[in-house]
Short mmCIF file of C-alpha atoms in Angstrom, two decimals:
data_model
loop_
_atom_site.label_atom_id
_atom_site.label_comp_id
_atom_site.label_asym_id
_atom_site.label_seq_id
_atom_site.Cartn_x
_atom_site.Cartn_y
_atom_site.Cartn_z
CA MET M 1 97.32 8.56 64.83
CA GLN M 2 96.27 8.02 68.44
CA LEU M 3 98.86 5.25 68.66
CA VAL M 4 101.49 7.51 67.11
CA ARG M 5 100.65 10.12 69.74
CA ARG M 6 101.39 7.48 72.37
CA GLY M 7 104.83 7.01 70.87
CA GLU M 8 104.22 3.59 69.29
CA ALA M 9 106.82 2.99 66.61
CA GLU M 10 104.80 0.28 64.84
CA ALA M 11 101.89 2.68 64.33
CA PHE M 12 104.25 5.28 62.93
CA GLU M 13 105.71 2.71 60.58
CA VAL M 14 102.24 2.24 59.07
CA VAL M 15 101.97 5.99 58.54
CA TYR M 16 105.43 5.99 56.97
CA GLU M 17 104.59 3.11 54.60
CA ARG M 18 101.37 4.79 53.47
CA HIS M 19 102.78 8.20 52.75
CA SER M 20 106.52 7.94 52.19
CA SER M 21 106.33 7.51 48.42
CA ALA M 22 104.07 10.53 47.99
CA ALA M 23 106.40 12.46 50.30
CA PHE M 24 109.49 11.45 48.37
CA SER M 25 107.78 12.25 45.07
CA LEU M 26 106.94 15.74 46.28
CA ALA M 27 110.40 16.33 47.74
CA TYR M 28 112.08 15.11 44.55
CA ARG M 29 109.80 17.29 42.43
CA MET M 30 110.78 20.33 44.47
CA CYS M 31 114.45 19.70 45.19
CA GLY M 32 115.40 18.10 41.88
CA SER M 33 117.99 15.79 43.40
CA ARG M 34 117.69 12.43 45.09
CA ALA M 35 120.08 13.30 47.93
CA ALA M 36 118.27 16.52 48.82
CA ALA M 37 114.89 14.78 48.58
CA GLU M 38 116.08 12.04 50.93
CA ASP M 39 117.19 14.69 53.42
CA VAL M 40 113.87 16.48 53.26
CA VAL M 41 111.80 13.31 53.65
CA GLN M 42 113.88 12.10 56.56
CA GLU M 43 113.64 15.45 58.35
CA ALA M 44 109.92 15.72 57.62
CA PHE M 45 109.02 12.26 58.94
CA LEU M 46 111.08 12.73 62.10
CA SER M 47 109.35 16.06 62.61
CA LEU M 48 106.02 14.34 62.00
CA TRP M 49 106.89 11.63 64.54
CA ARG M 50 107.88 14.17 67.15
CA SER M 51 104.88 16.43 66.56
CA GLY M 52 102.21 13.74 66.13
CA ALA M 53 100.25 15.17 69.03
CA ARG M 54 99.68 18.35 67.04
CA TYR M 55 97.79 16.58 64.25
CA ASP M 56 94.23 17.88 64.07
CA ARG M 57 91.90 15.64 62.10
CA ALA M 58 89.47 18.52 61.59
CA ARG M 59 92.08 20.33 59.49
CA GLY M 60 92.60 17.56 56.96
CA SER M 61 93.84 14.04 56.35
CA VAL M 62 97.09 12.60 57.67
CA ARG M 63 98.30 12.55 54.06
CA THR M 64 97.69 16.28 53.60
CA TRP M 65 99.31 17.01 56.95
CA ALA M 66 102.35 14.89 56.13
CA LEU M 67 102.76 16.34 52.65
CA GLY M 68 102.35 19.84 54.07
CA ILE M 69 105.30 19.20 56.39
CA VAL M 70 107.35 17.85 53.48
CA HIS M 71 106.44 20.91 51.42
CA ASN M 72 107.51 23.29 54.17
CA ARG M 73 110.77 21.41 54.73
CA ALA M 74 111.52 21.43 51.02
CA ILE M 75 110.92 25.17 50.81
CA ASP M 76 113.16 25.73 53.84
CA SER M 77 115.81 23.61 52.19
CA LEU M 78 115.54 25.47 48.89
CA ARG M 79 115.66 28.85 50.56
CA ARG M 80 118.69 27.81 52.63
CA SER M 81 120.51 26.85 49.48
CA VAL M 82 123.39 29.28 48.98
CA VAL M 83 123.82 28.51 45.32
CA HIS M 84 120.09 28.77 44.82
CA ASP M 85 120.29 26.11 42.14
CA ARG M 86 116.66 25.34 41.55
CA ARG M 87 117.12 23.31 38.41
CA ARG M 88 114.63 20.51 38.59
CA ALA M 89 114.67 17.18 36.85
CA SER M 90 112.32 16.71 33.96
CA ASP M 91 109.21 14.78 34.92
CA GLU M 92 109.53 12.60 31.87
CA GLY M 93 110.80 9.15 32.63
CA LEU M 94 111.32 9.77 36.31
CA GLU M 95 109.40 6.66 37.28
CA GLU M 96 111.82 4.50 35.32
CA ARG M 97 114.78 5.78 37.30
CA PHE M 98 113.41 4.28 40.48
CA GLU M 99 112.58 0.76 41.33
CA ALA M 100 109.21 -0.15 39.89
CA ARG M 101 106.83 -2.09 42.07
CA GLU M 102 103.26 -3.27 42.04
CA ARG M 103 100.71 -0.63 42.86
CA THR M 104 97.81 -1.13 45.21
CA GLU M 105 94.29 -0.01 44.29
CA VAL M 106 94.71 3.02 46.50
CA GLU M 107 97.94 3.92 44.74
CA VAL M 108 96.30 3.52 41.34
CA ALA M 109 93.52 5.86 42.45
CA ARG M 110 96.08 8.37 43.70
CA LEU M 111 97.97 8.12 40.44
CA ALA M 112 94.79 8.99 38.55
CA GLU M 113 94.17 11.86 40.96
CA SER M 114 97.72 13.06 40.48
CA GLU M 115 97.30 13.01 36.71
CA GLU M 116 94.02 14.88 36.95
CA ILE M 117 95.72 17.60 38.98
CA ARG M 118 98.59 17.90 36.51
CA GLU M 119 96.15 18.10 33.61
CA ALA M 120 94.23 20.84 35.39
CA LEU M 121 97.46 22.80 35.81
CA LEU M 122 98.11 22.54 32.07
CA THR M 123 94.75 24.08 31.24
CA LEU M 124 95.70 27.30 33.00
CA PRO M 125 97.01 30.24 30.97
CA PRO M 126 100.80 29.77 30.88
CA GLU M 127 101.54 32.89 32.91
CA GLN M 128 99.28 31.70 35.73
CA CYS M 129 100.63 28.16 35.64
CA ARG M 130 104.19 29.49 35.75
CA VAL M 131 103.79 31.63 38.86
CA ILE M 132 102.09 28.77 40.70
CA GLU M 133 104.83 26.33 39.69
CA LEU M 134 107.59 28.74 40.67
CA ALA M 135 106.02 29.49 44.03
CA TYR M 136 104.72 26.11 45.07
CA PHE M 137 107.23 23.70 43.62
CA GLY M 138 110.19 26.04 43.18
CA GLY M 139 109.99 27.59 46.63
CA PHE M 140 110.46 31.11 45.27
CA THR M 141 108.92 34.08 47.03
CA GLN M 142 106.58 36.43 45.21
CA THR M 143 109.34 39.07 45.22
CA GLU M 144 111.78 36.68 43.56
CA ILE M 145 109.19 35.65 40.98
CA ALA M 146 108.42 39.29 40.16
CA ALA M 147 112.13 39.88 39.54
CA MET M 148 112.53 36.73 37.44
CA LEU M 149 109.63 37.28 35.04
CA PRO M 150 109.93 40.37 35.25
CA ALA M 151 106.52 41.66 36.31
CA PRO M 152 105.09 43.94 39.01
CA ILE M 153 104.53 42.11 42.28
CA GLY M 154 100.81 42.95 42.15
CA THR M 155 100.59 41.17 38.80
CA VAL M 156 102.31 38.11 40.23
CA LYS M 157 99.88 37.99 43.16
CA GLY M 158 96.91 38.45 40.84
CA ARG M 159 98.04 35.60 38.58
CA MET M 160 98.50 33.31 41.55
CA ARG M 161 95.03 34.04 42.81
CA LEU M 162 93.32 33.71 39.42
CA GLY M 163 95.18 30.48 38.73
CA LEU M 164 94.21 28.95 42.04
CA GLU M 165 90.59 29.99 41.60
CA LYS M 166 90.46 28.30 38.19
CA LEU M 167 92.06 25.17 39.61
CA ARG M 168 89.54 25.16 42.41
CA ALA M 169 86.70 25.26 39.92
CA GLN M 170 88.20 22.36 37.97
CA LEU M 171 89.22 20.22 40.92
CA GLY M 172 86.10 20.74 43.01
CA GLY M 173 85.14 17.09 42.55
CA LEU M 174 88.33 15.93 44.18
CA ARG M 175 87.29 17.50 47.47
CA GLU M 176 84.81 14.65 47.88
CA VAL M 177 87.31 11.87 47.26
CA MET M 178 90.62 13.14 48.60
CA PRO M 179 91.68 11.01 51.60
CA MET U 1 89.46 48.03 48.15
CA SER U 2 88.91 44.99 45.98
CA MET U 3 85.54 43.64 44.92
CA ASP U 4 86.11 40.86 47.43
CA GLY U 5 86.02 43.23 50.37
CA CYS U 6 89.68 43.64 51.36
CA SER U 7 92.63 45.25 49.62
CA ARG U 8 94.80 42.30 50.67
CA ILE U 9 92.64 39.59 49.13
CA ASP U 10 95.31 38.79 46.49
CA ASP U 11 97.70 37.95 49.32
CA ALA U 12 95.55 34.90 50.11
CA ALA U 13 97.00 33.04 47.11
CA SER U 14 100.58 33.99 48.03
CA TYR U 15 99.86 32.82 51.56
CA VAL U 16 98.57 29.37 50.66
CA LEU U 17 101.35 28.88 48.10
CA ARG U 18 103.86 29.98 50.78
CA ALA U 19 105.24 32.55 48.38
CA MET U 20 105.51 35.27 51.01
CA PRO U 21 108.82 35.96 52.67
CA ASP U 22 108.74 34.61 56.22
CA GLY U 23 108.11 37.90 58.06
CA GLU U 24 105.30 38.88 55.73
CA TRP U 25 103.72 35.42 56.01
CA GLU U 26 103.43 35.76 59.77
CA GLU U 27 102.14 39.31 59.47
CA TYR U 28 99.40 38.14 57.07
CA GLU U 29 98.53 35.34 59.46
CA LEU U 30 97.75 38.01 62.07
CA HIS U 31 95.70 39.91 59.49
CA LEU U 32 93.64 36.77 58.86
CA ARG U 33 92.44 36.74 62.45
CA GLY U 34 90.61 40.00 61.91
CA CYS U 35 89.62 39.80 58.25
CA ALA U 36 86.74 37.48 57.36
CA ALA U 37 87.08 38.08 53.60
CA CYS U 38 90.74 37.04 53.50
CA ALA U 39 90.18 34.13 55.90
CA GLU U 40 87.39 32.84 53.68
CA LYS U 41 89.57 33.15 50.58
CA VAL U 42 92.44 31.30 52.27
CA ALA U 43 90.10 28.46 53.24
CA GLU U 44 88.77 28.35 49.68
CA LEU U 45 92.19 28.26 48.03
CA GLY U 46 93.77 26.04 50.67
CA PHE U 47 91.96 23.05 49.20
CA VAL U 48 93.70 23.67 45.88
CA SER U 49 97.14 23.93 47.42
CA ASP U 50 96.51 20.65 49.27
CA ALA U 51 95.47 19.03 45.99
CA LEU U 52 98.63 20.31 44.28
CA LEU U 53 100.70 18.36 46.81
CA SER U 54 99.34 15.18 45.28
CA GLY U 55 99.82 16.36 41.71
CA VAL U 56 103.42 15.30 41.22
CA PRO U 57 104.65 12.19 39.38
CA GLN U 58 104.63 9.35 41.89
CA LEU U 59 107.93 7.62 42.72
CA SER U 60 108.91 4.94 45.20
CA ALA U 61 110.79 6.15 48.28
CA PRO U 62 114.28 4.60 48.58
CA PRO U 63 114.32 1.95 51.36
CA ALA U 64 117.36 3.58 52.97
CA ILE U 65 115.21 6.50 54.16
CA ARG U 66 112.85 4.10 55.89
CA ASP U 67 115.72 2.37 57.66
CA SER U 68 117.24 5.54 59.02
CA VAL U 69 113.90 7.11 60.01
CA MET U 70 112.64 3.97 61.72
CA ALA U 71 115.93 3.41 63.58
CA VAL U 72 115.52 6.80 65.25
CA VAL U 73 111.77 6.34 65.78
CA ARG U 74 112.23 2.96 67.45
CA ALA U 75 114.98 4.27 69.72
CA GLU U 76 112.86 7.26 70.77
CA SER U 77 109.75 5.13 71.16
CA GLU U 78 111.54 2.77 73.52
CA LEU U 79 112.69 5.67 75.65
CA LEU U 80 109.27 7.27 75.70
CA GLN U 81 107.67 3.97 76.70
CA ALA U 82 110.31 3.54 79.39
CA ALA U 83 109.55 7.03 80.69
CA GLY U 84 105.97 5.91 81.34
CA ALA U 85 102.55 6.70 79.93
CA SER U 86 102.39 10.08 81.64
CA ALA U 87 105.38 11.29 79.65
CA ASP U 88 103.44 11.83 76.45
CA ARG U 89 99.86 11.83 77.65
CA PRO U 90 98.08 15.16 77.20
CA PRO U 91 97.41 16.77 80.57
CA ALA U 92 93.87 16.53 81.94
CA ALA U 93 91.76 19.62 81.33
CA ARG U 94 91.06 20.23 85.01
CA ARG U 95 94.71 20.44 85.90
CA SER U 96 96.08 23.82 86.72
CA ARG U 97 98.42 25.59 84.33
CA ARG U 98 101.23 25.09 86.84
CA LEU U 99 100.62 21.34 86.90
CA ARG U 100 100.51 21.14 83.10
CA PHE U 101 103.97 22.58 82.94
CA ALA U 102 105.06 20.19 85.64
CA VAL U 103 104.01 17.18 83.55
CA ARG U 104 105.53 18.28 80.26
CA PRO U 105 109.14 18.11 81.44
CA LEU U 106 108.75 14.34 81.75
CA ALA U 107 108.44 14.09 77.98
CA ALA U 108 111.16 16.70 77.58
CA VAL U 109 113.49 14.73 79.81
CA ALA U 110 112.76 11.55 77.84
CA LEU U 111 113.43 13.32 74.56
CA ALA U 112 116.56 14.98 75.89
CA THR U 113 117.74 11.57 77.01
CA VAL U 114 117.14 10.27 73.50
CA LEU U 115 119.18 13.08 72.04
CA LEU U 116 121.92 12.40 74.54
CA ALA U 117 121.94 8.71 73.74
CA LEU U 118 121.85 9.30 70.02
CA GLY U 119 124.15 12.26 69.81
CA ILE U 120 126.87 12.30 72.39
CA GLY U 121 127.95 8.78 72.88
CA SER U 122 126.75 7.26 76.08
CA GLY U 123 125.11 3.85 75.85
CA MET U 124 121.68 3.14 77.26
CA LEU U 125 120.08 -0.08 78.41
CA LEU U 126 116.37 -0.54 77.94
CA THR U 127 113.96 -3.42 77.95
CA GLY U 128 111.94 -4.41 74.90
CA ASP U 129 108.29 -5.46 74.90
CA ASP U 130 109.28 -9.08 75.41
CA GLY U 131 111.65 -8.26 78.23
CA SER U 132 114.77 -8.59 76.09
CA PRO U 133 117.41 -5.91 76.49
CA THR U 134 117.72 -3.26 73.78
CA ARG U 135 120.54 -0.76 73.60
CA THR U 136 121.76 2.11 71.50
CA LEU U 137 125.49 2.71 71.67
CA THR U 138 127.33 5.58 70.08
CA GLY U 139 130.79 4.92 68.72
CA GLU U 140 133.95 6.87 68.10
CA THR U 141 134.42 7.86 64.47
CA VAL U 142 136.94 9.79 62.43
CA ALA U 143 134.01 11.87 61.17
CA GLY U 144 130.24 11.97 61.53
CA THR U 145 128.34 9.64 63.82
CA ALA U 146 128.00 5.89 64.29
CA ARG U 147 125.29 4.28 66.37
CA LEU U 148 124.80 0.64 67.13
CA HIS U 149 121.23 -0.44 67.88
CA ILE U 150 121.09 -3.81 69.63
CA ALA U 151 117.94 -5.85 70.21
CA ASP U 152 117.64 -9.60 70.85
CA GLY U 153 121.35 -10.07 70.22
CA ALA U 154 121.00 -8.63 66.69
CA ALA U 155 122.60 -5.32 65.92
CA LYS U 156 122.31 -2.62 63.32
CA LEU U 157 125.02 -0.06 62.68
CA VAL U 158 123.76 3.33 61.48
CA VAL U 159 126.48 5.62 60.14
CA ALA U 160 126.08 9.23 59.06
CA GLY U 161 128.54 11.84 57.91
CA LEU U 162 131.45 9.50 57.31
CA PRO U 163 133.30 10.20 54.04
CA PRO U 164 133.16 7.42 51.44
CA PRO U 165 136.06 4.93 51.53
CA PRO U 166 139.09 5.74 49.36
CA ARG U 167 138.85 4.78 45.68
CA GLY U 168 139.13 1.03 45.19
CA ARG U 169 138.34 0.27 48.84
CA ILE U 170 135.26 -0.51 50.87
CA TYR U 171 134.30 -0.37 54.53
CA GLN U 172 134.30 -3.69 56.41
CA VAL U 173 132.76 -4.52 59.81
CA TRP U 174 134.85 -6.45 62.38
CA LEU U 175 134.02 -7.95 65.76
CA ASP U 176 136.51 -7.74 68.61
CA HIS U 177 136.30 -10.05 71.59
CA PRO U 178 137.32 -9.36 75.20
CA ASN U 179 140.57 -10.78 76.54
CA ASP U 180 141.44 -11.97 73.08
CA GLN U 181 144.93 -11.46 71.73
CA GLN U 182 143.73 -12.40 68.25
CA PRO U 183 142.99 -9.79 65.61
CA PRO U 184 139.33 -8.80 65.29
CA GLN U 185 137.10 -11.39 63.66
CA PRO U 186 136.16 -10.48 60.06
CA THR U 187 132.52 -10.31 58.96
CA ASP U 188 131.10 -10.34 55.45
CA ARG U 189 129.43 -6.98 56.08
CA LEU U 190 130.91 -4.59 53.53
CA PHE U 191 129.48 -1.19 52.82
CA SER U 192 130.04 2.18 51.27
CA MET U 193 128.33 5.46 52.01
CA SER U 194 125.32 6.70 50.09
CA LYS U 195 125.62 9.94 48.18
CA HIS U 196 123.78 11.35 51.11
CA GLY U 197 126.58 10.29 53.48
CA ARG U 198 124.66 7.54 55.24
CA ALA U 199 124.82 3.78 55.63
CA THR U 200 122.86 1.19 57.60
CA VAL U 201 124.44 -2.22 58.11
CA ASP U 202 123.10 -5.32 59.84
CA VAL U 203 125.81 -6.63 62.14
CA PRO U 204 126.02 -10.34 63.04
CA SER U 205 125.39 -11.34 66.65
CA VAL U 206 127.28 -9.17 69.12
CA GLU U 207 127.09 -11.69 71.96
CA ASP U 208 130.46 -11.88 73.72
CA VAL U 209 131.75 -9.07 71.54
CA SER U 210 133.67 -6.23 73.18
CA ALA U 211 133.69 -3.87 70.21
CA VAL U 212 132.39 -3.46 66.68
CA LEU U 213 135.01 -1.97 64.40
CA VAL U 214 135.02 -0.64 60.85
CA THR U 215 138.09 -0.33 58.64
CA ASP U 216 138.58 0.44 54.98
CA GLU U 217 139.66 -2.60 53.02
CA PRO U 218 140.19 -3.68 49.41
CA ILE U 219 136.99 -4.40 47.46
CA GLY U 220 135.85 -7.86 48.55
CA GLY U 221 137.06 -7.43 52.13
CA SER U 222 139.98 -8.88 54.09
CA GLN U 223 140.60 -11.67 56.60
CA VAL U 224 142.66 -9.40 58.86
CA PRO U 225 142.39 -5.62 59.10
CA THR U 226 144.72 -3.87 56.67
CA GLY U 227 143.21 -0.40 56.49
CA LYS U 228 142.54 2.54 58.71
CA LYS U 229 140.09 2.08 61.59
CA VAL U 230 137.30 4.60 61.09
CA ILE U 231 134.69 3.45 63.63
CA THR U 232 134.91 1.85 67.07
CA VAL U 233 131.76 1.05 69.02
CA ARG U 234 132.50 -0.46 72.42
CA VAL U 235 129.92 -3.04 73.46
CA THR U 236 129.91 -2.97 77.23
#
């Protein structure tokens, strides 16, 4: 990242190669369309390039920082959407719709990690899983979620907190291995 | 008051999931500065939200995104390098606040120059690492933007916001030569626009070329232009 801070394009290209697939996966998961996901990823990486100097290693890995920017951009994009069409593609078979390629060992490890996280989500009580999904991947605010369910806003907040605490207990081991 | 020491402890989850409306999010951020219980809960749950980012089915990013991102990054990098090391170097700690602000505009000027070169249409001559000239030229288009990045005699045309060609037709790249009464020289570079309204096309050598043109042509291309000219990039 020091080289990226100095404005070296080759160094940034390495960062892009390492994290672009995870970024696109997240953006596609949230936006539900390839075109919107492409927009989000492009905006996010240009933002990342231009704000490289603000990366603070003490606050997490480059991957977490990059995905955080993608997440924020995707939420901004979803909340800008006039139609508010949040229909998302089914996860099933998504991989087959995109060009398959060989996976490196790191990617295989991340795939396993990704599956572990999804499995952990499925162990949550459905009402807790739903509010987390709607907020984090759907980009909905707590007020919108309360109106959709419907449920009091305090209940929505409580479910989010309980759900995250359970996930934390289950995923504690990942803290040691996450890049 | 909750058992965790603050009545707003449940807001920690909404905060890390970014489920608060924007104004409330910022207001809670201020609250965190003075509330140890909430700050501790945010730190605790933040790990989970970071992990969730990785918990989506993994897909390959389309190569077109890489091309368009890296085209901009390379152009900006060249300008930043040309502006000198001081343009993006953090100011030394002992410098006065006034001096810090004096240094920052160098980077701002470089970036503004990038935006000018990329957005409004003036060309810019730079020198690559090996001393070869590199340029980014902005063309005239019927809609959107068209930029021609030239390095070592090779050129790449990056188009955004241009509508797709009419049904049954395709865009074709042509090379025009100075002082030449002949029609533009055809190339085999045919393209359409992505759903996203973008296209990146490698253009053959632009040595001795006065302009790169794009017209819409029948599928398969033409030997002489038959369609409407949609892009003109003058190579000066």
